[in-house]
CSV table of C-alpha atoms in Angstrom, one decimal:
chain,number,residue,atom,x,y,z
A,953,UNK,CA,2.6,13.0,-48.2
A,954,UNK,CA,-0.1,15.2,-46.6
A,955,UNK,CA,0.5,18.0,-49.0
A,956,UNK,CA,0.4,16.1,-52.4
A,957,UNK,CA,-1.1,13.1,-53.7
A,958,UNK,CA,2.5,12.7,-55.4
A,959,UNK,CA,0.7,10.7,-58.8
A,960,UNK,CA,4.6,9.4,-59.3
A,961,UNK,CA,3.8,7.2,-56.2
A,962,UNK,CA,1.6,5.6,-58.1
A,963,UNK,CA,0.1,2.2,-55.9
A,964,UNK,CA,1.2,-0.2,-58.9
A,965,UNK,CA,4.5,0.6,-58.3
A,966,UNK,CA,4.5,0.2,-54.0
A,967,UNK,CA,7.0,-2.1,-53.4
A,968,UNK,CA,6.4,-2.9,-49.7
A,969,UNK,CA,7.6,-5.8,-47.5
A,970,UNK,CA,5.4,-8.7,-46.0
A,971,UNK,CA,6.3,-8.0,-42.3
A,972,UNK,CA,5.3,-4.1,-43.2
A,973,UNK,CA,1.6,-5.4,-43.3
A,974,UNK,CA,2.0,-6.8,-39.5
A,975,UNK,CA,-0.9,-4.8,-37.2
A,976,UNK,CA,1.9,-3.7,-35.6
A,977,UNK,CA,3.1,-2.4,-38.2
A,978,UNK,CA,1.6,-0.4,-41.4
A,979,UNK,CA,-1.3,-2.7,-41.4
A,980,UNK,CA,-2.8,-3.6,-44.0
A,981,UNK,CA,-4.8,-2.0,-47.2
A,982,UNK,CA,-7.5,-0.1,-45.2
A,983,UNK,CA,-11.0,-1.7,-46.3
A,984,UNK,CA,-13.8,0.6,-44.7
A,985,UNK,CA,-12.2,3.2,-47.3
A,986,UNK,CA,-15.1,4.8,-48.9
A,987,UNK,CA,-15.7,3.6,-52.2
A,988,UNK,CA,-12.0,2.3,-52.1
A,989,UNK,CA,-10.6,5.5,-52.9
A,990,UNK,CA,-7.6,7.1,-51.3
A,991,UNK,CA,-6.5,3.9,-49.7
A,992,UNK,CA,-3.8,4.2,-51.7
A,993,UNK,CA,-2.8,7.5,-50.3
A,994,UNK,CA,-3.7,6.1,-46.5
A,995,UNK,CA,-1.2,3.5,-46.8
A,996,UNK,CA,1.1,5.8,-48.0
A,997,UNK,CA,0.8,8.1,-45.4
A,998,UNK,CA,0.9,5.4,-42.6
A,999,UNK,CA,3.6,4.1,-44.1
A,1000,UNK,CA,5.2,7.6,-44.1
A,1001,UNK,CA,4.5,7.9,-40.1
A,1002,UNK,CA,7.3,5.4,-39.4
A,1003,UNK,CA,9.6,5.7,-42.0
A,1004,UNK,CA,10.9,7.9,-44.5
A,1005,UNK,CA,9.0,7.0,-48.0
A,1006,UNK,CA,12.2,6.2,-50.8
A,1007,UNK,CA,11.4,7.4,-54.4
A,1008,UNK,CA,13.5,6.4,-57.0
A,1009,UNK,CA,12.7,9.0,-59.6
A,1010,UNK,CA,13.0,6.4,-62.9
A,1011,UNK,CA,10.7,4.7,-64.4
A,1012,UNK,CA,10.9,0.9,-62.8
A,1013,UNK,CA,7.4,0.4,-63.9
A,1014,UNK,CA,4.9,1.7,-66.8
A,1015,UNK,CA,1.5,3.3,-65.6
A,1016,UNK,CA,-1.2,3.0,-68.6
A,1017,UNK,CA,-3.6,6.0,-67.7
A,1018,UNK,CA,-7.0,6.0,-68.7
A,1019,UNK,CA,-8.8,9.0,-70.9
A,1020,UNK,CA,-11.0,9.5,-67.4
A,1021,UNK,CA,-10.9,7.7,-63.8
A,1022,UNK,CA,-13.6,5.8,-62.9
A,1023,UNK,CA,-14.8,7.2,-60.5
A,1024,UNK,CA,-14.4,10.3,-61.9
A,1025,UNK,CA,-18.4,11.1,-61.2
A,1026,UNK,CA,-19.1,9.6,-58.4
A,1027,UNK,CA,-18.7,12.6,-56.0
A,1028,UNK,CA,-20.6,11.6,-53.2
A,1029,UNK,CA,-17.8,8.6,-52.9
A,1030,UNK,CA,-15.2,11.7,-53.3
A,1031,UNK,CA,-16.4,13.7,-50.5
A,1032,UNK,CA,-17.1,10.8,-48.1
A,1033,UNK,CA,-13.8,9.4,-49.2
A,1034,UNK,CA,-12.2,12.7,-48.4
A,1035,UNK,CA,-14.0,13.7,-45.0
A,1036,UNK,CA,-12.4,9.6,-43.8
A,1037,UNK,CA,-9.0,10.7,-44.9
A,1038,UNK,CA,-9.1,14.0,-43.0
A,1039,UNK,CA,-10.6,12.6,-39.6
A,1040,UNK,CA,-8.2,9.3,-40.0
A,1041,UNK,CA,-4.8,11.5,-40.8
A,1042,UNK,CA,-4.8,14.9,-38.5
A,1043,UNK,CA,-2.1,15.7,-40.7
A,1044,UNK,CA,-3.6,16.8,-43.6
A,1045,UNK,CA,-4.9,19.4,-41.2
A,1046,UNK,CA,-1.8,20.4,-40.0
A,1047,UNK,CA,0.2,20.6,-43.8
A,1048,UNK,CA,-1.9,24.2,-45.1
A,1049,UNK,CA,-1.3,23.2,-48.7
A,1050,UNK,CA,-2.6,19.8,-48.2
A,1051,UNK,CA,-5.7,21.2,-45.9
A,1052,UNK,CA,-6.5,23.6,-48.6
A,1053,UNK,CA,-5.9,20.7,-51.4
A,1054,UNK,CA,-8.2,18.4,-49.8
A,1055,UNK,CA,-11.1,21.2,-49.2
A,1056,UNK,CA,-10.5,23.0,-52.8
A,1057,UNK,CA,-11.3,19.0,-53.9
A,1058,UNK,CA,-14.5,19.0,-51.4
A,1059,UNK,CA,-15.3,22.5,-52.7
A,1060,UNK,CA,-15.5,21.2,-56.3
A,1061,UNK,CA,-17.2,17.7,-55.3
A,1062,UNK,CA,-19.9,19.6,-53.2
A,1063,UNK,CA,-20.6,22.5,-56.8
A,1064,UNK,CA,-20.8,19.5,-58.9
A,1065,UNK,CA,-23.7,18.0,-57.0
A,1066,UNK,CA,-25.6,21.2,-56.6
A,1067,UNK,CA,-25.0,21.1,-52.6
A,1068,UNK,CA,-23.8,25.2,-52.7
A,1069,UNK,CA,-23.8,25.5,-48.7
A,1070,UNK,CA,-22.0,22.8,-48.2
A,1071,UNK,CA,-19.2,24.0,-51.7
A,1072,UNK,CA,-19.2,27.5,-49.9
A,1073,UNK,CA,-18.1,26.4,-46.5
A,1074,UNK,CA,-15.2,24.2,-48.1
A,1075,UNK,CA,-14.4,26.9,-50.5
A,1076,UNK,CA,-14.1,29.0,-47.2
A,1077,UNK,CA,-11.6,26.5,-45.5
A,1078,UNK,CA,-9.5,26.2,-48.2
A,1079,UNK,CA,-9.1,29.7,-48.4
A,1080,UNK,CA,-8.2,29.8,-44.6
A,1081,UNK,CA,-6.1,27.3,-45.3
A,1082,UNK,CA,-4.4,28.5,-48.6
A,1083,UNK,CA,-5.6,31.9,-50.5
A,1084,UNK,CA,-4.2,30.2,-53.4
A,1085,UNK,CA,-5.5,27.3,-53.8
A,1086,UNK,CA,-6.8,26.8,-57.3
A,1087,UNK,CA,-9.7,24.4,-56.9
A,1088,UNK,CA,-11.6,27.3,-54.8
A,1089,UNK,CA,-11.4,29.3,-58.1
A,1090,UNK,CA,-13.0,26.5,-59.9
A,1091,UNK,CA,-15.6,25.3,-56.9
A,1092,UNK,CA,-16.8,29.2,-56.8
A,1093,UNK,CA,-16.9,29.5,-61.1
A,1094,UNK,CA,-19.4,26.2,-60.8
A,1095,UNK,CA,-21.3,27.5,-57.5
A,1096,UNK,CA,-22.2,30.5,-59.8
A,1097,UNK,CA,-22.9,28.3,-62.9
A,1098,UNK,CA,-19.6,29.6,-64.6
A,1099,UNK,CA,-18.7,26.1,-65.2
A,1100,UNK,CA,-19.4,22.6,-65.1
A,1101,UNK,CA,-17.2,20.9,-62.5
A,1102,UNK,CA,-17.6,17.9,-65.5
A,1103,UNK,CA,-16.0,20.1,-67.8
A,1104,UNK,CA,-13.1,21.6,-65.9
A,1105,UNK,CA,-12.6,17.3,-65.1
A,1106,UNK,CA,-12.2,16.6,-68.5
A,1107,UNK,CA,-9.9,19.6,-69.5
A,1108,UNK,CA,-7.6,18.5,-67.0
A,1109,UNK,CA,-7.9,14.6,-67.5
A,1110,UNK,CA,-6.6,15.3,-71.1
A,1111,UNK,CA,-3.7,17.1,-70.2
A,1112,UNK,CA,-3.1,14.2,-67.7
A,1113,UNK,CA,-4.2,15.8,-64.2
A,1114,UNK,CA,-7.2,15.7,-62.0
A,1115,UNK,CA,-9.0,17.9,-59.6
């Protein structure tokens, strides 16, 4: 869970029991999230903690995906978003793909709103954290001016993925 997003695990599709949303238990859907993104992902990976996650790999429900996200723009809700789910799961951390995932994404988020110090710095721990993490490529092409972090966004949101 802390080195993919896993978009098959899809929050429409959580099929979770009542007593799982105890306090003493997975808790419930985490409200302070920032901008209410990754909550799905935080219940996810707390659920994760104390027990395995069962995938059954077949379609038992049908996603309708949207041409774009809505917050597909709203980067300062990305970063802050992505800066809770770091500091709330130390794991991420700990998983190098998913550290490097996570600061490729900050990388990009930081180019696209003209903050280069702050895009270098992530571009820099994402490298530590993965050499080959592809977002660093794209956060470095936009720091330069290359490329519009909008543009890369929606090349990938018409093939179906995100940043």
């Amino acid at each position: 869970m802390a080195r993919s997003r896993m978009s098959m695990l899809h929050s429409s599709s959580f099929l979770i029991r009542r007593e799982a949303f105890a306090e003493d238990a997975i808790g419930l859907v985490a409200e302070d999230a920032p901008g209410s993104q990754n909550e799905d992902w935080d219940l996810l990976l707390r659920a994760a903690r104390r027990a395995p996650i069962v995938h059954l790999d077949e379609p038992l429900v049908r996603v309708l995906w949207g041409r774009t996200s809505h917050y597909a723009y709203e980067y300062a809700t990305k970063i802050s978003s992505l800066r809770w789910m770091m500091q709330r799961h130390p794991e991420i951390s700990g998983c190098r793909p998913g550290a490097a995932r996570v600061y490729g994404q900050l990388a990009c988020w930081s180019a696209a709103t003209g903050n280069r110090s702050q895009a270098w710095q992530f571009s820099k721990e994402a490298v530590r954290a993965n050499w080959k993490e592809p977002r660093t490529a794209i956060a470095l092409a936009a720091m330069t001016g290359a490329v519009k972090v909008e543009n890369v966004l929606s090349a990938l949101h018409k093939r179906g993925r995100g940043i």
